[in-house]
PDB file of C-alpha atoms in Angstrom:
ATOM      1  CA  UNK A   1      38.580-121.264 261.162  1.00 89.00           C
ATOM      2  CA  UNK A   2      36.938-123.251 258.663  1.00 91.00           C
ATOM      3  CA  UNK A   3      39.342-126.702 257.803  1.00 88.00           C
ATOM      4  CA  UNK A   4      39.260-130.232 257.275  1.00 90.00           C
ATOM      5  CA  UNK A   5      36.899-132.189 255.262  1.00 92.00           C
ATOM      6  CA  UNK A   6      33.712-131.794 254.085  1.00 93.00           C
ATOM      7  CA  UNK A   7      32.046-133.014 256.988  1.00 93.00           C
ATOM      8  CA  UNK A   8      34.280-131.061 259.742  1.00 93.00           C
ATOM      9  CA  UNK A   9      33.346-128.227 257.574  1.00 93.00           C
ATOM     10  CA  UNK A  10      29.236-129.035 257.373  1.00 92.00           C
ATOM     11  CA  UNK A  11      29.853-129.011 261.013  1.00 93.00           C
ATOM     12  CA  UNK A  12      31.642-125.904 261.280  1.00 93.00           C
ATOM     13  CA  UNK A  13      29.185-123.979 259.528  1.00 93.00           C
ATOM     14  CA  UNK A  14      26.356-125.281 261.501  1.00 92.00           C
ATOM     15  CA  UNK A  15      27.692-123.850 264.602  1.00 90.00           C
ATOM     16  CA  UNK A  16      26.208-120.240 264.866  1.00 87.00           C
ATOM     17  CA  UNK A  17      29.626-118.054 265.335  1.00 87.00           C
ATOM     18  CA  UNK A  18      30.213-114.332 265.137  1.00 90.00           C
ATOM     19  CA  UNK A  19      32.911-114.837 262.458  1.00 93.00           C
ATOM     20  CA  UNK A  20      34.249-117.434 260.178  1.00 93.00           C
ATOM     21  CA  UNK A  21      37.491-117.743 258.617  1.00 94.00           C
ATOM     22  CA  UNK A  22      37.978-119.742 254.910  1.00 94.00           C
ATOM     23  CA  UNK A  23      40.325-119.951 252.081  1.00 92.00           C
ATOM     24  CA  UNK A  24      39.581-119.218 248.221  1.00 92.00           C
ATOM     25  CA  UNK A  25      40.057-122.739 247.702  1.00 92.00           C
ATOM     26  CA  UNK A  26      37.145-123.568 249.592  1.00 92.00           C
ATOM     27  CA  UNK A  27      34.526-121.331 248.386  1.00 93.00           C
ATOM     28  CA  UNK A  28      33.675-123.392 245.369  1.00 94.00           C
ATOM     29  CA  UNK A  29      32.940-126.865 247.015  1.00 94.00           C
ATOM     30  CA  UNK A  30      31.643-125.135 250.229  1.00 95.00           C
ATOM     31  CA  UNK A  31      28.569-121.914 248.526  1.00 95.00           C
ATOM     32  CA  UNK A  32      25.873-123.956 249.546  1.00 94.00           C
ATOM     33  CA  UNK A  33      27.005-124.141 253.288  1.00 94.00           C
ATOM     34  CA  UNK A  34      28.218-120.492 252.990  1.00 94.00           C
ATOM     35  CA  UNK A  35      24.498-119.873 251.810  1.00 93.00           C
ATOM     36  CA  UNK A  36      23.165-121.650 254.622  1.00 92.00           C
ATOM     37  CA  UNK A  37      25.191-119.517 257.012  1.00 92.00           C
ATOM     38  CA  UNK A  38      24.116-116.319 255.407  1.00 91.00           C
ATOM     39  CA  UNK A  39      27.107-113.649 256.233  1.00 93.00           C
ATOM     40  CA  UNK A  40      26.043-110.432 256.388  1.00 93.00           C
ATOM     41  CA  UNK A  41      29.178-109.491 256.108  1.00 94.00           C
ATOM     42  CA  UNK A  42      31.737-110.701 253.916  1.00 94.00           C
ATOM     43  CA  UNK A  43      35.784-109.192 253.973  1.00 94.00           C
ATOM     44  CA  UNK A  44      38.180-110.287 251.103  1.00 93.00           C
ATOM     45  CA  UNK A  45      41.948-109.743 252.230  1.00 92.00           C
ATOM     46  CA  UNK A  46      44.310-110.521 249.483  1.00 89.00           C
ATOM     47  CA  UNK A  47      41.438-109.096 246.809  1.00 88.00           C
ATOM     48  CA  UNK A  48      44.006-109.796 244.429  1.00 86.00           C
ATOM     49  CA  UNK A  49      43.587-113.244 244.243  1.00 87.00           C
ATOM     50  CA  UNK A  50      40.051-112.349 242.353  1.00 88.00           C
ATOM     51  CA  UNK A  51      41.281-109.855 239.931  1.00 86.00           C
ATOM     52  CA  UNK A  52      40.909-112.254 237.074  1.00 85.00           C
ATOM     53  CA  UNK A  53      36.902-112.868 236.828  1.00 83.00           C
ATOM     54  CA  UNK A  54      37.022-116.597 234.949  1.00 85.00           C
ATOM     55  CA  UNK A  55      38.712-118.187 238.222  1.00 90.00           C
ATOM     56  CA  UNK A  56      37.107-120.366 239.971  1.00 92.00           C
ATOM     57  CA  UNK A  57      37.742-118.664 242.921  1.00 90.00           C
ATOM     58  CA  UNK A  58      36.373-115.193 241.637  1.00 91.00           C
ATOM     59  CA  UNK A  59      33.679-116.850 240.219  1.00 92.00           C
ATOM     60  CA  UNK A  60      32.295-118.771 243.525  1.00 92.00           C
ATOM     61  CA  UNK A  61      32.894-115.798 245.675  1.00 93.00           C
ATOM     62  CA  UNK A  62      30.771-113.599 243.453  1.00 91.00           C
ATOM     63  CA  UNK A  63      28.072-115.937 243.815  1.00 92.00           C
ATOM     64  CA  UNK A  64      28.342-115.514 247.938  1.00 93.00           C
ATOM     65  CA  UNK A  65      25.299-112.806 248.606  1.00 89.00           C
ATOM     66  CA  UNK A  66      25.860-110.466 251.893  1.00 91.00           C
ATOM     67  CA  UNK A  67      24.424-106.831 252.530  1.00 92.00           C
ATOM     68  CA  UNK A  68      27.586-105.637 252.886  1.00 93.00           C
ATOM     69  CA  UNK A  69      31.114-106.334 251.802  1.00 92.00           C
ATOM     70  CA  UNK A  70      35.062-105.082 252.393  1.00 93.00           C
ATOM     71  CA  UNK A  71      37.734-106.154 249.931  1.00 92.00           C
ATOM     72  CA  UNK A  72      40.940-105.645 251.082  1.00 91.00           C
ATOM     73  CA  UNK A  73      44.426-105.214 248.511  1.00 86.00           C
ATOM     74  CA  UNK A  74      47.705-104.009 248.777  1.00 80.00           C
ATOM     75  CA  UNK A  75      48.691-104.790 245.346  1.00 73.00           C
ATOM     76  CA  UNK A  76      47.914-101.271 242.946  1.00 66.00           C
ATOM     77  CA  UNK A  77      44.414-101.815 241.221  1.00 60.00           C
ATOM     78  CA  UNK A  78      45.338 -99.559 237.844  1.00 54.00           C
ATOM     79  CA  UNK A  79      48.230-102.259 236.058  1.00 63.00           C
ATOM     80  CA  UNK A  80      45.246-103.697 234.423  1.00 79.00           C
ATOM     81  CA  UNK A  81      41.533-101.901 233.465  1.00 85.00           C
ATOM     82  CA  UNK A  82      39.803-105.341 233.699  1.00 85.00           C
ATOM     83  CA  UNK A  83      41.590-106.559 236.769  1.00 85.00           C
ATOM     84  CA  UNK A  84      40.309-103.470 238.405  1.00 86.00           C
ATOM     85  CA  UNK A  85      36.736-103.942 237.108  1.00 87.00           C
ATOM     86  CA  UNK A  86      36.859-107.857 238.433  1.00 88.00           C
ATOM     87  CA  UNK A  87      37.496-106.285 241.774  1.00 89.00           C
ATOM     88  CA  UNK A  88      35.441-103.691 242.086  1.00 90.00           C
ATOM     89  CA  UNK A  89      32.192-105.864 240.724  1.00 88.00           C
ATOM     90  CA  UNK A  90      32.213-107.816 243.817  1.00 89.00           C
ATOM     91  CA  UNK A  91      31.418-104.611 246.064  1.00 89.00           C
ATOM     92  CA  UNK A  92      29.618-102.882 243.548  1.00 90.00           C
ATOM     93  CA  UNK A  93      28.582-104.515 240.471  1.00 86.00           C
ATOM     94  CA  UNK A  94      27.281-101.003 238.715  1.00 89.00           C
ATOM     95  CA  UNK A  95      29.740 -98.799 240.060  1.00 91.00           C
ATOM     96  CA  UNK A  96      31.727 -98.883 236.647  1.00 90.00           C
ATOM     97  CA  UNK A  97      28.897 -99.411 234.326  1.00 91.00           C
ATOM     98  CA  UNK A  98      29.125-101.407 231.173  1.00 91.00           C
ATOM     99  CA  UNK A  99      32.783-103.323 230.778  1.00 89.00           C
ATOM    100  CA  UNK A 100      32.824-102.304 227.542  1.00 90.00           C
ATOM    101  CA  UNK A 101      32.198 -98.942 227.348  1.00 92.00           C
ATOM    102  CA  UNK A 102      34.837 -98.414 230.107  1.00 90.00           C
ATOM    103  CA  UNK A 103      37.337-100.392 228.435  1.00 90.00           C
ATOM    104  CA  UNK A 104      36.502 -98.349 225.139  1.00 91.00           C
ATOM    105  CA  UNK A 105      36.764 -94.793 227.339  1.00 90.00           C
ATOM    106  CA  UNK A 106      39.966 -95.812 228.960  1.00 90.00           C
ATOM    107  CA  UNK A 107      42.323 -97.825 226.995  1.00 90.00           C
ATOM    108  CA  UNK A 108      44.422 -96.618 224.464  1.00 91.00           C
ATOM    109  CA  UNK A 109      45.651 -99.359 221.730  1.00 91.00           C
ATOM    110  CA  UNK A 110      47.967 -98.941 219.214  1.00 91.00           C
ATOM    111  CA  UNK A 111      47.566 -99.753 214.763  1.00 89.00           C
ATOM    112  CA  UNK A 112      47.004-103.357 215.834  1.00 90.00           C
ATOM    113  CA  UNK A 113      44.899-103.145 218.714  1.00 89.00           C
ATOM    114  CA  UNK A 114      47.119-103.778 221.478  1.00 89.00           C
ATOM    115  CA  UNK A 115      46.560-102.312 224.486  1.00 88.00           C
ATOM    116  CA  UNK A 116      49.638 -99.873 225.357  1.00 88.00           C
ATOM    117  CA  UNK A 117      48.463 -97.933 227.966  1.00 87.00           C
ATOM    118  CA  UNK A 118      45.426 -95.587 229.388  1.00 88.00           C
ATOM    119  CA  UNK A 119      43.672 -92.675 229.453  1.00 89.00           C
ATOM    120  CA  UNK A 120      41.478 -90.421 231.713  1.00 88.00           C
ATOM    121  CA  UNK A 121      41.768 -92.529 235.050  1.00 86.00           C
ATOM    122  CA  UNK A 122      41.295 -89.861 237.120  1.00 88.00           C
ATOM    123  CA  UNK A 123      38.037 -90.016 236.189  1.00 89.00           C
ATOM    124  CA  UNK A 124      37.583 -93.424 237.279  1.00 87.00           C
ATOM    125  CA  UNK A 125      38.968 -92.119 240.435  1.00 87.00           C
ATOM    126  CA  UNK A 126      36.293 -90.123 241.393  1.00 91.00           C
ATOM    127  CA  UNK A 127      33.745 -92.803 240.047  1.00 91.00           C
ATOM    128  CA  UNK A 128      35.215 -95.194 242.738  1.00 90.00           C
ATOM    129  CA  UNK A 129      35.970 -92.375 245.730  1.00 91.00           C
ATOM    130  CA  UNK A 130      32.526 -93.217 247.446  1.00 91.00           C
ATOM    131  CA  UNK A 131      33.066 -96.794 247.893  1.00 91.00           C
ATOM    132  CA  UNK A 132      37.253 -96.874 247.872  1.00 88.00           C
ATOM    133  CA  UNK A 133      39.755 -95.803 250.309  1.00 88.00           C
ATOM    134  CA  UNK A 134      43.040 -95.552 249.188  1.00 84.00           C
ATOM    135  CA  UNK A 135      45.986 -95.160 251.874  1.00 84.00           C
ATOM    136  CA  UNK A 136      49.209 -94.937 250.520  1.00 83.00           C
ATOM    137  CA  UNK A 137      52.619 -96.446 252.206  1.00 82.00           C
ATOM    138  CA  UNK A 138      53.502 -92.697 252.726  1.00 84.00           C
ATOM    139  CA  UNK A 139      50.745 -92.271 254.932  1.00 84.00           C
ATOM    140  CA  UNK A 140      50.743 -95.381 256.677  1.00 84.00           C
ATOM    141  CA  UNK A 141      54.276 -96.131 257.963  1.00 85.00           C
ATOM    142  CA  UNK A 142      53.687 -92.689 260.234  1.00 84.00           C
ATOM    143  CA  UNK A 143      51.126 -94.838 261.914  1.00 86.00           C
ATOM    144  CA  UNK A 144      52.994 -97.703 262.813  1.00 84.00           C
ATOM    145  CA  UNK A 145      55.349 -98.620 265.504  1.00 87.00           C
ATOM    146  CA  UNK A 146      59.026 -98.503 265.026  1.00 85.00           C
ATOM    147  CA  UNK A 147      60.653-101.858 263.455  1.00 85.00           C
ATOM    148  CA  UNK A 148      62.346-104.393 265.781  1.00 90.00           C
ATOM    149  CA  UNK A 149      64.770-106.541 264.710  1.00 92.00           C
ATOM    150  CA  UNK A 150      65.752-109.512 266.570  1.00 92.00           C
ATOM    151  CA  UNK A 151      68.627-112.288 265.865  1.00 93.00           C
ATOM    152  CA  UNK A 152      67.892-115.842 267.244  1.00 93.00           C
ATOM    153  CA  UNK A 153      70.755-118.333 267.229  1.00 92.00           C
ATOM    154  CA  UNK A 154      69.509-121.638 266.334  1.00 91.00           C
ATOM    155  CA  UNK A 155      72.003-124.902 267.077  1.00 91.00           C
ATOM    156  CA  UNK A 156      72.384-127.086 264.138  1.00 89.00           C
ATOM    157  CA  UNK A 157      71.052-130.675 264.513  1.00 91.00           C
ATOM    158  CA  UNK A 158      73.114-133.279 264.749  1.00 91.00           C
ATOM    159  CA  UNK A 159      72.513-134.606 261.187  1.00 90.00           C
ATOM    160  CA  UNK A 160      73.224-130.472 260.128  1.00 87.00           C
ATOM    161  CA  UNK A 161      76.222-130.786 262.080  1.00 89.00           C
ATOM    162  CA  UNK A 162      77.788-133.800 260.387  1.00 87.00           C
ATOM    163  CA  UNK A 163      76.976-132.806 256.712  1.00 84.00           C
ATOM    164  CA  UNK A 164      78.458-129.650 258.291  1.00 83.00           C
ATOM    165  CA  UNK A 165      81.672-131.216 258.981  1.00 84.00           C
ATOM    166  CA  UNK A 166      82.416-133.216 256.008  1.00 83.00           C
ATOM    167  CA  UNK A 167      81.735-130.519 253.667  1.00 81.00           C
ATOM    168  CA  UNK A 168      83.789-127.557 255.233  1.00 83.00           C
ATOM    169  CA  UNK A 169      86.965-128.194 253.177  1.00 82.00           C
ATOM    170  CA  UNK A 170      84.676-128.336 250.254  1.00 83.00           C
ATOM    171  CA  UNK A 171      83.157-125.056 250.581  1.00 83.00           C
ATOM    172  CA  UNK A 172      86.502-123.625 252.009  1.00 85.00           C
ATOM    173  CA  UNK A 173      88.349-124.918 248.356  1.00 85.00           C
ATOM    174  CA  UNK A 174      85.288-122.829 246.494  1.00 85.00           C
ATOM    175  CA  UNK A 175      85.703-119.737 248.746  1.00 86.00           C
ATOM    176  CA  UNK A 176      89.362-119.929 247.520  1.00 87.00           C
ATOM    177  CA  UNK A 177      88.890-120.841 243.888  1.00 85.00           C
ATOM    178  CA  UNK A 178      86.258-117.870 244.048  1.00 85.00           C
ATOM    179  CA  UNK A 179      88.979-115.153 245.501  1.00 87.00           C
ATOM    180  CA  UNK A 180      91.178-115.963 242.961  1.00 88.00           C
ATOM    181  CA  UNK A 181      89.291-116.104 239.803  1.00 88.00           C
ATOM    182  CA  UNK A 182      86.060-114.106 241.005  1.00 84.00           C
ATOM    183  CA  UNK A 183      84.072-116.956 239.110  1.00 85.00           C
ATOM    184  CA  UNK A 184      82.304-120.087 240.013  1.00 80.00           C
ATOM    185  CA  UNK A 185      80.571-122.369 238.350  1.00 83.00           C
ATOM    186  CA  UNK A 186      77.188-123.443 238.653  1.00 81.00           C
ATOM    187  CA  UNK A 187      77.343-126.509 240.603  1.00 78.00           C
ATOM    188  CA  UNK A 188      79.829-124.639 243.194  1.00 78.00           C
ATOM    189  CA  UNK A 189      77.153-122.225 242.954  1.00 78.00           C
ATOM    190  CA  UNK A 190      74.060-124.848 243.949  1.00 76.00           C
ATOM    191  CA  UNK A 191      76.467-126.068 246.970  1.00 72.00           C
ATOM    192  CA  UNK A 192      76.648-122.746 248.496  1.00 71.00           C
ATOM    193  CA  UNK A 193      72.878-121.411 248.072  1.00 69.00           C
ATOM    194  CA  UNK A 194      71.747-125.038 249.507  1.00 61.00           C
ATOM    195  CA  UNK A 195      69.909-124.270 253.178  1.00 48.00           C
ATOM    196  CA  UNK A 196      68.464-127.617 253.531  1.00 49.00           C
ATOM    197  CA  UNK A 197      70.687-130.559 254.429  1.00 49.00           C
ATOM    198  CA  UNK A 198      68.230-133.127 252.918  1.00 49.00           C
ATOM    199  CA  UNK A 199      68.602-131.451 249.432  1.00 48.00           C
ATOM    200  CA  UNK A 200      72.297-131.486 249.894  1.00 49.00           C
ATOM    201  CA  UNK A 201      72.482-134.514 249.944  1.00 49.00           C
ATOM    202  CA  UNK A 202      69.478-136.243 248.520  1.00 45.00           C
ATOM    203  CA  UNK A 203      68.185-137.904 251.724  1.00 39.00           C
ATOM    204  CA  UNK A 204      64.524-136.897 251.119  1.00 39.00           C
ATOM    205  CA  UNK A 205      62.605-140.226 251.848  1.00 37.00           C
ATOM    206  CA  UNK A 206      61.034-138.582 255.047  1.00 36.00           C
ATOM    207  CA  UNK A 207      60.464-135.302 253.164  1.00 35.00           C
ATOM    208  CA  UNK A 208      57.210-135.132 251.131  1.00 37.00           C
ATOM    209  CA  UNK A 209      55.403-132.032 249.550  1.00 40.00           C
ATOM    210  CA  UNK A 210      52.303-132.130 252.414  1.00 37.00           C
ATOM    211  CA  UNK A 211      54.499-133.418 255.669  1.00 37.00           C
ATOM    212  CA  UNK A 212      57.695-131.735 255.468  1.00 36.00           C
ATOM    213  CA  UNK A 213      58.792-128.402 254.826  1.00 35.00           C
ATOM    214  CA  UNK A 214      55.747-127.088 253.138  1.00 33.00           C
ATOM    215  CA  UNK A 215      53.457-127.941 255.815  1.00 30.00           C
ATOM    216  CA  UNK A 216      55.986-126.672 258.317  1.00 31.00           C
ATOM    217  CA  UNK A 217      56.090-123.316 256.454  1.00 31.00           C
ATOM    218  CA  UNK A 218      52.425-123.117 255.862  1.00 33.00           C
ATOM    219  CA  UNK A 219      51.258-123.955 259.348  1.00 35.00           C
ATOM    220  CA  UNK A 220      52.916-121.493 260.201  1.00 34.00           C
ATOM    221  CA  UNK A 221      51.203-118.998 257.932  1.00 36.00           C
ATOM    222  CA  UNK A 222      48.180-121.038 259.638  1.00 39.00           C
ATOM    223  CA  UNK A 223      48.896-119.485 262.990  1.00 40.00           C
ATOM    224  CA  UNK A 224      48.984-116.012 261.801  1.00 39.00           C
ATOM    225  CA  UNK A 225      45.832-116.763 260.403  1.00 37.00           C
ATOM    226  CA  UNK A 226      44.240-117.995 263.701  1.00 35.00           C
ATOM    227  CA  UNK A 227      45.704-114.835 265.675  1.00 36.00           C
ATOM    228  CA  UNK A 228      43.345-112.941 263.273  1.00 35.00           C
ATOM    229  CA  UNK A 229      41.051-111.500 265.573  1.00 31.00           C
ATOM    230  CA  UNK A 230      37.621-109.808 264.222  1.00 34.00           C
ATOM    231  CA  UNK A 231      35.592-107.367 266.304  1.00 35.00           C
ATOM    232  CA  UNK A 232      32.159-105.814 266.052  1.00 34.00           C
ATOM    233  CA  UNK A 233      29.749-103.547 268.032  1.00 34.00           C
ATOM    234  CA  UNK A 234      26.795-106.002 267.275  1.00 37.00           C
ATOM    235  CA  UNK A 235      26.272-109.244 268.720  1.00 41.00           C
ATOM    236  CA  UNK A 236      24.238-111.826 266.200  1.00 47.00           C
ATOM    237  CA  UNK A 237      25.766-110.805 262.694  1.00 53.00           C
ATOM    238  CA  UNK A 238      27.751-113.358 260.787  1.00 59.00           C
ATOM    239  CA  UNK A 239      31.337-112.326 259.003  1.00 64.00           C
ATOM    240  CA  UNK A 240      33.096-114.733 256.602  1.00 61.00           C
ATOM    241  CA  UNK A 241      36.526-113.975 256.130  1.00 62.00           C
ATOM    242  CA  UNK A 242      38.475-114.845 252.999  1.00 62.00           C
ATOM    243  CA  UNK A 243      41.906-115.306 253.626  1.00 61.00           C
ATOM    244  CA  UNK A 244      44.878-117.062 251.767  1.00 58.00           C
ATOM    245  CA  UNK A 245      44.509-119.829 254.454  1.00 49.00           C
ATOM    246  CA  UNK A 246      47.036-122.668 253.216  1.00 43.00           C
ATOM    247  CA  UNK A 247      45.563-126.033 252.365  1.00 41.00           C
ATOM    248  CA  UNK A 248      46.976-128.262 254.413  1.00 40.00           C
ATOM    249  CA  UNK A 249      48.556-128.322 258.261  1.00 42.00           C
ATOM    250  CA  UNK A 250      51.525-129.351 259.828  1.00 42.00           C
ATOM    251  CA  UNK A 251      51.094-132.817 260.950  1.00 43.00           C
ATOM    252  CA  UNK A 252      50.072-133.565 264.333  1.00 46.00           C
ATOM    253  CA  UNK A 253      53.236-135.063 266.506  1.00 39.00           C
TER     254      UNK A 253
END
């Protein structure tokens, strides 16, 4: 998992691994050690994030050459022409020939030139059918295991349990007010909806967009991440893997 600085990640990069894991925001800053490495392999998950072509992010991952690429999206590809174009360039750059002519074939515009919808896609369909598999949620739920739900109690803390406390008679006047007139205002509104004791009640000096709940929340999305696991039949290939890899990690205790 490539992370930290730009040093860690000179380092990181130097060591000769099987597979590499980075973020979009990193491809930028970091295409001259991702040159160095040479992937022969490069997977996109969360393709989406490249579907507009003038991003920074789209535009430094184009730049990444590898033999062989998978882009992976589970967002539909046809809600916009050119987002499916920006896509499909990065596995295939001629597959859809000219932009313009495509756009030209396919969209349909009204008196003023607005776009309003599009025409003859299922020719595009078969254009992309050699280099696109399309699996559909129909087909595969049947190939997943059965959902398991599972409740886990968690005690309040002690600070939880005080605001907890004083506020009960407050919320229990709302719930009242509520069943009588089937109305409440906004600001009863805000006091129910509010999860977070801190926001409740203002105490945020210990709370701070990269060491509180963010980078509890996203180092958690950071472990998911790292229980990624790639596999191949070769030994001495090189994979980077693109991922939505948050920024920043929960602070070490």
């Amino acid at each position: 998992m490539i992370a930290g600085g730009r040093v860690q990640r000179q380092k990181d990069y130097a060591q000769d691994d099987f597979c590499k894991i980075t973020n979009y925001e990193k491809l930028d800053p970091d295409l001259d050690l991702i040159a160095g490495w040479a992937p022969e392999l490069v997977i996109v998950d969360e393709a989406q994030r490249i579907k507009n072509w003038n991003t920074i992010a789209s535009r430094a991952l184009k730049r990444i050459d590898s033999p062989y690429a998978i882009v992976l999206t589970g967002t539909p590809l046809e809600n916009k022409l050119e987002e499916l174009i920006s896509i499909v360039q990065y596995v295939d750059q001629h597959r859809l020939g000219p932009t313009w002519r495509l756009l030209h074939e396919h969209q349909v515009r009204d008196e003023v030139g607005r776009v309003i919808g599009y025409a003859g896609l299922a020719k595009t369909g078969e254009t992309l059918a050699p280099i696109m598999i399309r699996r559909r949620k129909s087909e595969v739920l049947r190939q997943l295991p059965g959902r398991t739900d599972s409740t886990i109690l968690v005690a309040m803390t002690e600070l939880q349990m005080r605001y907890h406390d004083d506020n009960a008679d407050i919320v229990a006047r709302i719930v009242q007010r509520w069943r009588k007139t089937r109305f409440l205002p906004d600001v009863d509104q805000r006091r129910l909806t509010c999860a977070h004791a801190e926001h409740a009640h203002g105490v945020q000096q210990h709370l701070s967009p990269r060491s509180g709940r963010r980078s509890w929340c996203e180092g958690r999305r950071s472990d998911s991440a790292r229980r990624r696991t790639c596999r191949a039949g070769r030994q001495g290939r090189h994979l980077l893997a693109v991922d939505t890899q948050p920024r920043y990690r929960h602070p070490q205790a």
